[in-house]
Coordinates of C-alpha atoms and ligand atoms in Angstrom, one line a residue:
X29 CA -13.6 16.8 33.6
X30 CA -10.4 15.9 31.9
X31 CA -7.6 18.1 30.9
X32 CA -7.7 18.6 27.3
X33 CA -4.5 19.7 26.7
X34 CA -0.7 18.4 28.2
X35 CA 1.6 20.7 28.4
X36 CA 5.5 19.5 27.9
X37 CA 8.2 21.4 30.2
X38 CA 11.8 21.1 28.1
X39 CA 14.5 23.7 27.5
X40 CA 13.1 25.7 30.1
X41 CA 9.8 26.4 28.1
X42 CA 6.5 25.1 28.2
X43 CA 5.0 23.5 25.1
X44 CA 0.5 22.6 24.9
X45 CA -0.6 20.1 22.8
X46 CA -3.9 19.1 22.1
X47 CA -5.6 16.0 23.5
X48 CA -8.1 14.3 20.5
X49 CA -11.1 12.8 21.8
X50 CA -12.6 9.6 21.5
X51 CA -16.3 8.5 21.8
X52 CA -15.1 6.0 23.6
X53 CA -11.3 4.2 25.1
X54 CA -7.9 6.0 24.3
X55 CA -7.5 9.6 24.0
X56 CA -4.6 11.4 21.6
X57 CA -2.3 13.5 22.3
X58 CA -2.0 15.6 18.9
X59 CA 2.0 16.0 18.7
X60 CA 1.5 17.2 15.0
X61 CA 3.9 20.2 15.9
X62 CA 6.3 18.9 18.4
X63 CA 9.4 18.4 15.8
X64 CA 9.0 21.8 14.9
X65 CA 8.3 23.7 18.4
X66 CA 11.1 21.6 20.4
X67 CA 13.2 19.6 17.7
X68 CA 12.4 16.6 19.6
X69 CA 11.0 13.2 18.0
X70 CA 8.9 10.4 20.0
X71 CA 10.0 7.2 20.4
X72 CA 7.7 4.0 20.9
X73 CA 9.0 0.7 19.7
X74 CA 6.1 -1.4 18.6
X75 CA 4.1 1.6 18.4
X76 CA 2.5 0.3 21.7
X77 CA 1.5 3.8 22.9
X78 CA 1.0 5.3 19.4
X79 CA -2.1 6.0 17.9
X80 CA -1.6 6.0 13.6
X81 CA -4.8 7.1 12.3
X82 CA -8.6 8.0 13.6
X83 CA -10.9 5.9 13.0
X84 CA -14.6 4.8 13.6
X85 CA -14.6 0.7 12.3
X86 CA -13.8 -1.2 15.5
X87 CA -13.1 -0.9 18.6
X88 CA -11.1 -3.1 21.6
X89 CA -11.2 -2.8 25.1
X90 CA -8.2 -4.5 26.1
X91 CA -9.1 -4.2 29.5
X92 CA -12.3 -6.2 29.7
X93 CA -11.9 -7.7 26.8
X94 CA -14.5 -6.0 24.7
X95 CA -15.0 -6.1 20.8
X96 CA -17.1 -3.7 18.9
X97 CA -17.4 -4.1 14.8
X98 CA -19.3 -0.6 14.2
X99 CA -20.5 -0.5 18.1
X100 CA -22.0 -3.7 17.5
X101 CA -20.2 -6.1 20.4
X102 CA -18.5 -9.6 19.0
X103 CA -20.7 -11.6 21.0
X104 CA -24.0 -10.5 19.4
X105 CA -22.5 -10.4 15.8
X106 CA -21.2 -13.8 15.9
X107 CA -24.3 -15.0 17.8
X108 CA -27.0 -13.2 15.1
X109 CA -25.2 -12.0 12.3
X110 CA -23.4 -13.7 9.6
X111 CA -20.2 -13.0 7.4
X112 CA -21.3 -11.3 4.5
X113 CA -23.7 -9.1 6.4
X114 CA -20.6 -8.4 8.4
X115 CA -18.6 -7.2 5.1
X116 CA -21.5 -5.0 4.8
X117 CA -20.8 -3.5 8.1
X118 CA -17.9 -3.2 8.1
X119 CA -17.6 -0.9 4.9
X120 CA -20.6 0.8 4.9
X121 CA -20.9 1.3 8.8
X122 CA -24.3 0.1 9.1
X123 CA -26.4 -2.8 9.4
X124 CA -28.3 -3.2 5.8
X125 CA -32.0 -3.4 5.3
X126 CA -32.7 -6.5 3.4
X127 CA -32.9 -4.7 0.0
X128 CA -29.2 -3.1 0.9
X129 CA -28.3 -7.2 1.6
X130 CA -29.8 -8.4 -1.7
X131 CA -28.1 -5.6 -4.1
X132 CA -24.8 -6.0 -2.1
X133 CA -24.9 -9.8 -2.2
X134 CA -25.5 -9.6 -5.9
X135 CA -22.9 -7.2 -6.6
X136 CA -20.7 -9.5 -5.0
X137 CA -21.7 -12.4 -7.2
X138 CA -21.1 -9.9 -10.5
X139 CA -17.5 -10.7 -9.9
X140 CA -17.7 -14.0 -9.1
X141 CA -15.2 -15.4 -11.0
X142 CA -11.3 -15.1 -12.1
X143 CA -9.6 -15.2 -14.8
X144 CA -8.6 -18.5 -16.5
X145 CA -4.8 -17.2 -16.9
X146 CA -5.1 -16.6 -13.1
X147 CA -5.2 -21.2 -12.9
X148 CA -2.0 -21.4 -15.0
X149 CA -0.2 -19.2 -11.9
X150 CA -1.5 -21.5 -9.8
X151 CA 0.3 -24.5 -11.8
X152 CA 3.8 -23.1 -11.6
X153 CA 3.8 -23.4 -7.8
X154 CA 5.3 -26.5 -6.0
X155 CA 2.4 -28.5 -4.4
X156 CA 4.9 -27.7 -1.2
X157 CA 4.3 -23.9 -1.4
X158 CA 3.2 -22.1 2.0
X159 CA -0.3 -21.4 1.1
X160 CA 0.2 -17.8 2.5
X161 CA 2.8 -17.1 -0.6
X162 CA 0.9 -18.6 -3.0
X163 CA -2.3 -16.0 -2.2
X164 CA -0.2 -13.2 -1.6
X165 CA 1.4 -13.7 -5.2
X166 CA -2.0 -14.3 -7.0
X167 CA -3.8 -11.4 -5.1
X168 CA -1.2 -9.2 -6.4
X169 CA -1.8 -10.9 -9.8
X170 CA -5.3 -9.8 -9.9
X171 CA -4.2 -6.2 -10.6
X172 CA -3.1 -7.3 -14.2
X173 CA -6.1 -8.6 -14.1
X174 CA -8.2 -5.8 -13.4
X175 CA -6.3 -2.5 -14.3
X176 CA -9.3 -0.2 -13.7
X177 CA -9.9 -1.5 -9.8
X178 CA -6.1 -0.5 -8.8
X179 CA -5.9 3.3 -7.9
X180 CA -9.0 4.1 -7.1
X181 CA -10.1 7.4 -5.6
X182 CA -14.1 8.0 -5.8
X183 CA -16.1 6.2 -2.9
X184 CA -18.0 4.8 -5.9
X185 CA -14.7 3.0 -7.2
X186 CA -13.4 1.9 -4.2
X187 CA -17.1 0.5 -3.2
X188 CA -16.7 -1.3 -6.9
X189 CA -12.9 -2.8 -6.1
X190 CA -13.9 -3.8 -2.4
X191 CA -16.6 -6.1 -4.5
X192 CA -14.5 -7.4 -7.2
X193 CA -11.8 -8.1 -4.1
X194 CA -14.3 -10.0 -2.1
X195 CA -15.8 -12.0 -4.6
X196 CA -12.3 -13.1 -6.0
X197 CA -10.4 -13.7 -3.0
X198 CA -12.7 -16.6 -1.7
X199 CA -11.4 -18.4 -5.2
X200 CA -8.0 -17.7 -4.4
X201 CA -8.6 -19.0 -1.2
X202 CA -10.1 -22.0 -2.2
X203 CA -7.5 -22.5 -5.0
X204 CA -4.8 -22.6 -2.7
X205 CA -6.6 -25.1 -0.8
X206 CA -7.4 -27.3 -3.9
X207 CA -3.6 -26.6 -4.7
X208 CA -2.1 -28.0 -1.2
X209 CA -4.4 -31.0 -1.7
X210 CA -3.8 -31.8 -5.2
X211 CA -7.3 -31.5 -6.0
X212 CA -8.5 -29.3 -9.6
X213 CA -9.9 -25.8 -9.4
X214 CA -13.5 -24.7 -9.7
X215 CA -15.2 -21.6 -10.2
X216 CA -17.8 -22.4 -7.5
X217 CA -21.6 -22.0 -8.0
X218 CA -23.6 -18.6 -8.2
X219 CA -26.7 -20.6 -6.1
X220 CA -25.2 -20.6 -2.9
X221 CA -24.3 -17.3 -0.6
X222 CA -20.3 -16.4 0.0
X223 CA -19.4 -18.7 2.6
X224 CA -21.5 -22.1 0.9
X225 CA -19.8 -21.6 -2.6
X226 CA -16.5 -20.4 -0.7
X227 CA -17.0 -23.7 1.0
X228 CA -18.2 -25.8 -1.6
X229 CA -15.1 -25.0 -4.1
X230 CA -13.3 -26.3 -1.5
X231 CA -14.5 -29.3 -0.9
X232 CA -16.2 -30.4 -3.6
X233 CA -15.1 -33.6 -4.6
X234 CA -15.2 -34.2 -8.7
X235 CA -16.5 -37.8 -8.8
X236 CA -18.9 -37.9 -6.1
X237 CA -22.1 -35.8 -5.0
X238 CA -21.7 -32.6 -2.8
X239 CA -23.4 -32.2 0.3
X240 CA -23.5 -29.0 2.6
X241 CA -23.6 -30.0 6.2
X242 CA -24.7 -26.8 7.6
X243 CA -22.6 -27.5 10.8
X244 CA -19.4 -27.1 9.1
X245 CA -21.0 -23.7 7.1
X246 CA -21.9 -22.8 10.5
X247 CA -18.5 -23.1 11.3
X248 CA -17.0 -21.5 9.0
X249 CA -19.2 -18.6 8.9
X250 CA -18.5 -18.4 12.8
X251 CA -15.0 -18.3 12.5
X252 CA -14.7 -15.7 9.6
X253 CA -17.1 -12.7 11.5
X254 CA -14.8 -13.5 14.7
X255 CA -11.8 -12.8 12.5
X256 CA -13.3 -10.2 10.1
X257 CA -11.2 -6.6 12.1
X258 CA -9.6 -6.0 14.6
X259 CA -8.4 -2.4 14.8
X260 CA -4.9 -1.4 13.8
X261 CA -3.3 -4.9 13.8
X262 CA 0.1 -5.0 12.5
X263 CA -1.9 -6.7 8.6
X264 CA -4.0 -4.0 8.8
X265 CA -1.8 -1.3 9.6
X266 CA 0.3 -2.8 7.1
X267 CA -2.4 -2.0 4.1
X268 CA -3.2 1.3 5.6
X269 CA 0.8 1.9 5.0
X270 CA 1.2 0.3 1.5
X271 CA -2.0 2.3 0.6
X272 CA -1.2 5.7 2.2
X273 CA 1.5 5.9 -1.0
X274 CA -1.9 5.0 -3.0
X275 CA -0.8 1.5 -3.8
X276 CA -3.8 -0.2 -5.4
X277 CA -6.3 -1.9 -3.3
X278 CA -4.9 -5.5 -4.6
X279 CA -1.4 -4.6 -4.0
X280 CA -1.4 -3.0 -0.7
X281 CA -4.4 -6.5 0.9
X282 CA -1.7 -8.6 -0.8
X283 CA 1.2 -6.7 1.6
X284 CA -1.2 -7.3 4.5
X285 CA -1.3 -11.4 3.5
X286 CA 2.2 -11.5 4.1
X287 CA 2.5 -9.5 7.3
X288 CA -0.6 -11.7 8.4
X289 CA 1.5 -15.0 7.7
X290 CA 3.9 -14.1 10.5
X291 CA 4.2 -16.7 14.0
X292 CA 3.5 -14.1 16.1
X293 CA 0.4 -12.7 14.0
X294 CA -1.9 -14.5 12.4
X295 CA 0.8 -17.5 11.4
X296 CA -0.2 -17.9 15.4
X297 CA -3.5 -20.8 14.4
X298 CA -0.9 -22.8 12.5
X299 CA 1.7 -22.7 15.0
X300 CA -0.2 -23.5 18.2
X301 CA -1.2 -26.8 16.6
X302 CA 2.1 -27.5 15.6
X303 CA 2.9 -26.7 19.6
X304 CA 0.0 -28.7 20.4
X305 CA 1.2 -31.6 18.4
X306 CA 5.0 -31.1 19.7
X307 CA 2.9 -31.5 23.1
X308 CA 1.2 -35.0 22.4
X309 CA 4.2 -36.7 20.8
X310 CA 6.5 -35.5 24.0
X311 CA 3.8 -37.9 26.1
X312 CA 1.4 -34.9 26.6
X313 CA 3.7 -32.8 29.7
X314 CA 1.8 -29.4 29.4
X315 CA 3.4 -28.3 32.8
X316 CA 7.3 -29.3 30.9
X317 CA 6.5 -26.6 28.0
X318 CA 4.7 -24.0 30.8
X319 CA 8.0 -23.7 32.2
X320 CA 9.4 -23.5 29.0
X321 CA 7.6 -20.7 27.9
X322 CA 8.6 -19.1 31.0
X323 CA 12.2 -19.4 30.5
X324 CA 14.2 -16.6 29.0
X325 CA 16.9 -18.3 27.7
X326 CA 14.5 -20.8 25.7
X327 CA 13.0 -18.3 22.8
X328 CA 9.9 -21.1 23.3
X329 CA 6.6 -19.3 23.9
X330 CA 3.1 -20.4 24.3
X331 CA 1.3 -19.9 20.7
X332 CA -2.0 -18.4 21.2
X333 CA -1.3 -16.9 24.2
X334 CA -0.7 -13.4 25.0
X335 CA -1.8 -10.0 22.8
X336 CA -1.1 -6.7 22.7
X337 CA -4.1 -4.9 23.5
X338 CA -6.0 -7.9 25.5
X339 CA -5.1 -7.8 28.9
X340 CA -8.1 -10.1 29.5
X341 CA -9.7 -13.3 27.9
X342 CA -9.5 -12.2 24.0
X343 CA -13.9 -12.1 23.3
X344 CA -13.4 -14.4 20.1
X345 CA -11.4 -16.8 21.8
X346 CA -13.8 -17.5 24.8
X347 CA -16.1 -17.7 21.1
X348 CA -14.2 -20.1 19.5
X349 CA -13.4 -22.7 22.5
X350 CA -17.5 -22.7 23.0
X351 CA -17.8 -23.6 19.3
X352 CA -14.8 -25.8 19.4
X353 CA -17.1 -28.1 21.7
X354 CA -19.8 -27.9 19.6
X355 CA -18.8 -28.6 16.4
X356 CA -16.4 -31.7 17.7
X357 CA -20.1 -32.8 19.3
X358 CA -21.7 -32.3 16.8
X359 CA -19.3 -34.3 14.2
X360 CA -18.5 -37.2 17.0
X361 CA -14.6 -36.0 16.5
X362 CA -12.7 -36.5 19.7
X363 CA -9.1 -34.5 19.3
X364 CA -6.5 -34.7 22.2
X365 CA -5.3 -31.5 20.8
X366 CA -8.6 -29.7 22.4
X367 CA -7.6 -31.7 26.0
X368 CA -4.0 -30.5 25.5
X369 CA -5.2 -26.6 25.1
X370 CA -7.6 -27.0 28.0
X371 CA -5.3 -27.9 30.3
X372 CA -2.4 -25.9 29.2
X373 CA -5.1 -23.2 29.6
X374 CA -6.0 -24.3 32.4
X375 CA -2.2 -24.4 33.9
X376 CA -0.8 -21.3 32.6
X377 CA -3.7 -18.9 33.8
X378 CA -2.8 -20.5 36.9
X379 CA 0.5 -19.7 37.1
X380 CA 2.1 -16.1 38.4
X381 CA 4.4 -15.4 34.9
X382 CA 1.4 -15.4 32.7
X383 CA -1.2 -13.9 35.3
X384 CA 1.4 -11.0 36.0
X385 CA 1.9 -10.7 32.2
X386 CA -1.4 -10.6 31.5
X387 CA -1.2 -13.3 29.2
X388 CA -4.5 -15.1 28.2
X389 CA -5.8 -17.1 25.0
X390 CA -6.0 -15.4 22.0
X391 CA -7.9 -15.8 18.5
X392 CA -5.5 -18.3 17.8
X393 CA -5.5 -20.4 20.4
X394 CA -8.6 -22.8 19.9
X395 CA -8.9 -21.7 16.2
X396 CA -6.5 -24.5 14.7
X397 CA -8.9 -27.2 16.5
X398 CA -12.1 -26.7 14.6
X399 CA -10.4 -25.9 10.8
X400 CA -8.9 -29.2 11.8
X401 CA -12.1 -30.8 12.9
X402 CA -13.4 -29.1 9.2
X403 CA -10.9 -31.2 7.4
X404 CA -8.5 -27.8 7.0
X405 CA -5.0 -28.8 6.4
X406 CA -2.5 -27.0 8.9
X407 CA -0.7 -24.9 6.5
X408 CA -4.3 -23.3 5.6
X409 CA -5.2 -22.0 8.9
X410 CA -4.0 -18.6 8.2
X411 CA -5.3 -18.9 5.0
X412 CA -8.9 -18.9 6.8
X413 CA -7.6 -16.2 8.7
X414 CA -6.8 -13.8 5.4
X415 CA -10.0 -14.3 4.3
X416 CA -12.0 -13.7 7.4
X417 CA -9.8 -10.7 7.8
X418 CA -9.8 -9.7 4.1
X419 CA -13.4 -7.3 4.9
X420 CA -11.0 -5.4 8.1
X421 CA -8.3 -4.7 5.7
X422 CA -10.6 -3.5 2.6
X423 CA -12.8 -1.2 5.2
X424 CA -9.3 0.1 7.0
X425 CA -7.8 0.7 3.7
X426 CA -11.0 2.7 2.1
X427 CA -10.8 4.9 5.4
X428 CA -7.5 5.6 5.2
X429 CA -8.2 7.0 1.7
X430 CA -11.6 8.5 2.1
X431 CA -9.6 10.3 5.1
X432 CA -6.9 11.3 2.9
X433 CA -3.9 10.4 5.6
X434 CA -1.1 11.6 4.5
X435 CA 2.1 9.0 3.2
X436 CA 3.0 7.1 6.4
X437 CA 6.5 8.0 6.9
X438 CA 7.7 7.8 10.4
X439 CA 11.0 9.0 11.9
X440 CA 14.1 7.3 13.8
X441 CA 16.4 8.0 16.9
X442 CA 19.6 7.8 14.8
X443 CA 22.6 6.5 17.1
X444 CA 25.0 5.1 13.6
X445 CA 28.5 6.5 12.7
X446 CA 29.2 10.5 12.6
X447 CA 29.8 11.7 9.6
X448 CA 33.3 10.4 8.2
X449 CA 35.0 11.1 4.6
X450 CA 35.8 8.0 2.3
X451 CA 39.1 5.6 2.7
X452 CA 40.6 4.6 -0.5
X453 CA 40.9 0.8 -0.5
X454 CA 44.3 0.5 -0.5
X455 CA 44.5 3.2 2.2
X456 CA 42.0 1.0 5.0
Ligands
LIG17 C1 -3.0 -11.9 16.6 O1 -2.9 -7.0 17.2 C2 -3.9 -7.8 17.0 O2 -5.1 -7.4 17.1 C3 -3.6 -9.2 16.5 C4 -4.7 -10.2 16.3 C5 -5.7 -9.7 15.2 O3 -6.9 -10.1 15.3 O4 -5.2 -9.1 14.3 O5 -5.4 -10.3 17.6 C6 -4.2 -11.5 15.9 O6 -1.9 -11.7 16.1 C7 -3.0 -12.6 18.0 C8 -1.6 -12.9 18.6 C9 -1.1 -14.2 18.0 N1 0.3 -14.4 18.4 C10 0.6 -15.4 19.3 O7 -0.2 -16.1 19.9 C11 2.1 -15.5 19.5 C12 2.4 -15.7 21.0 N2 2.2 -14.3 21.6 C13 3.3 -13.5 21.8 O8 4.3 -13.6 20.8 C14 2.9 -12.0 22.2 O9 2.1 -12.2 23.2 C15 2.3 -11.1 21.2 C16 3.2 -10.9 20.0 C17 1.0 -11.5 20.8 C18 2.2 -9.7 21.9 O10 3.5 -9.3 22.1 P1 3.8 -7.9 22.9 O11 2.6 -7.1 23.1 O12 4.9 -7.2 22.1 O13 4.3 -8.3 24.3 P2 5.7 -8.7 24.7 O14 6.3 -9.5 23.6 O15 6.4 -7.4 25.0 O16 5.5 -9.6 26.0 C19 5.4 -9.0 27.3 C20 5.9 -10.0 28.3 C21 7.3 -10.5 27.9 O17 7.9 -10.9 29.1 P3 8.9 -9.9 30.0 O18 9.9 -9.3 29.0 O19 7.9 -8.8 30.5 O20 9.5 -10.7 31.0 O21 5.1 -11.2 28.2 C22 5.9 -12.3 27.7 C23 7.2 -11.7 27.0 O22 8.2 -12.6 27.0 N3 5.1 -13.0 26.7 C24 5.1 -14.3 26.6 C25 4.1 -14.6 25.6 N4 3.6 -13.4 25.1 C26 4.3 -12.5 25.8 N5 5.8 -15.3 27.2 C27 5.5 -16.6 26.8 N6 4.6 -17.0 25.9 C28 3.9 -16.0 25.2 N7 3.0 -16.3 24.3

């Protein structure tokens, strides 16, 4: 039987604290009462030891590479379920009956649509905007939009925002899309379930017939449950922060779209194509930008590769590269930028620096190759991601509230100037 307590030896006393279980992985160590008992701060760069909240959404074991939405593992979710079931999930904690799926599905559709001033925003941007600013400016907007969903504090209202949310963010989505392709907007068609219509306003071409090729809604649906939460991510832990000052919903999922757009977070999908690319045009020498990524003094590193908590094959990426054969099967597409990931797969996991480091393919890795086999523009990949993700964020962020955590405000190890008195200009 574990300790449940650790006891810190400083200043010749002894101090306990508390050890918080877990149903299952890390364990806590409550140091709610450390400042005040010894005076002493901790100090964990990255917060790669810290724990910032308890929580009962997901869980990762970075170890064998496990994924749990609810206790449900990835690999059965992805395999059975599909996304908006997942949204149910994910905020209610349970898997609905079908009356629970039909009432949620059609609150959903209450809200689906936005604002008509919400398509002259749109206009002002340059057709050369990062899609990533453009939704993080418009989901802001949508709080002048919808005053009475920002601070929200009953269960009931926050239940009522999280649908409004989902419902318009798939437009805003597919806006930005329409946007980067020059293409009108469309309010998309009641008929069709969340990821058809969010599907069909993108693509839907005025002057000619639509079709739904259930492969590519496959996809897609695919792709947004393997993306829809993943713990306390730095988006997520992001929107629990905005939020904990209770920041709107909007406000603080828009804050979380801009710490998703980051290279090293969810900007990852974009920029391992654009590394893949880089890879082809330089005659394809995967072992040349191996060694690269290896070399301290080049700030190169393999995109898609490594993760904080994953010291194993990330679950949705072992996902995705399965589907990544399927769907470019199943749509005929051959794409040297899938041979180029294989083998630099392949070659790094092969190699010492990366085994030592633990470093395997991430979310990200084979992403990019099927929302480019879907037609997807680059720049959009982390688009896809947001929305996939947009459920994690809403579920974290209701939590966070329903928990009532207190204001995130965390503490430094100050090592600036003592104090000094002022020097007159003229004096210095
Ligand atoms: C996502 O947190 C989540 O859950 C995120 C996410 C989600 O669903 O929300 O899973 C989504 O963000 C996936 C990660 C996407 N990012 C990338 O693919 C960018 C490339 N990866 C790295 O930048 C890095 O691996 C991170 C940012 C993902 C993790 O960084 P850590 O945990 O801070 O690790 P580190 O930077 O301290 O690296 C440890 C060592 C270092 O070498 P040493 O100093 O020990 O010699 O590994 C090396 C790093 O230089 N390293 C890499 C590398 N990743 C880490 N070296 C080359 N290429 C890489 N990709």
């Amino acid at each position: 039987m574990s300790d449940n307590k650790v006891i810190l030896n400083y200043d010749g006393k002894a101090f306990e604290y508390p050890i918080i279980e877990s149903t299952i992985g890390d364990r806590g160590i409550d140091i709610s009462k450390l400042r005040d008992q010894t005076g002493l701060i901790t100090l964990d760069l990255g917060y790669k030891n810290t724990g910032a909240t308890i929580s009962d959404i997901t869980y990762l074991d970075g170890d064998n590479g496990e994924l749990y939405y609810r206790g449900y593992p990835i690999e059965q979710i992805a395999e059975k379920s599909n996304f908006t079931e997942v949204i149910y999930l994910l905020l209610n904690g349970s898997l609905p009956t079908s009356d629970q799926f039909a009432g949620f599905e059609k609150g959903i559709k209450k809200y689906n649509f936005v604002a008509d001033e919400m398509k002259r925003l749109i206009d002002v941007f340059p057709r050369s905007a990062h899609p990533m600013g453009v939704l993080s400016s418009l989901t802001s907007a949508l709080t002048a939009f919808n005053p009475k969903a920002v601070d929200v504090t009953s269960k009931e209202d926050m239940d009522h925002a999280a649908e409004m949310l989902i419902a318009k963010f798939s437009h805003l989505c597919a806006w930005t899309y329409r946007k980067k392709m020059g293409l009108s907007i469309n309010h998309g068609d009641d008929s069709l379930n969340y990821v058809e219509n969010f599907y069909k306003m993108c693509f839907r071409r005025p002057n000619q017939e639509f079709h739904l090729d259930p492969v590519v809604v496959g996809a897609l649906d695919k792709l947004l449950i393997l993306h829809a939460d993943h713990e306390q991510n730095c988006s997520t832990s992001t929107v629990r922060m905005v939020g904990s000052a209770h920041t709107g919903l909007f406000a603080s999922v828009s804050a979380g779209i801009s710490a998703l757009w980051g290279p090293l977070h969810g900007g990852a999908n974009q920029a391992v194509i654009e590394m893949l690319e880089m890879i082809e045009k330089d005659g394809g020498n995967v072992a040349k930008y191996v060694e690269k990524a290896k070399n301290k003094d080049d700030n190169f590193r393999l995109m898609g590769f490594g993760h904080r908590v994953y010291k194993n094959f990330d679950p949705r990426a072992t996902i995705i590269k399965k589907a990544a054969d399927d769907i470019l099967n199943s749509l005929g597409i051959e794409d040297k930028a899938l041979d180029i990931a294989r083998q630099l797969e392949r070659v790094a996991l092969e190699d010492e620096y990366f085994v030592s480091r633990k470093l395997y393919p991430n979310v990200d890795f084979y992403s990019g190759i099927i929302y480019r086999a879907l037609g997807i523009p680059t720049e959009m990949f982390t688009v896809m991601f947001a929305l996939g993700r947009l459920p994690g964020w809403i579920s974290q962020w209701k939590e966070m509230r329903l928990h009532n955590d207190p204001i995130g405000r965390p503490r430094q190890v100050y090592q600036g100037a003592q104090k000094r008195d002022y020097v007159e200009m003229n004096q210095r």
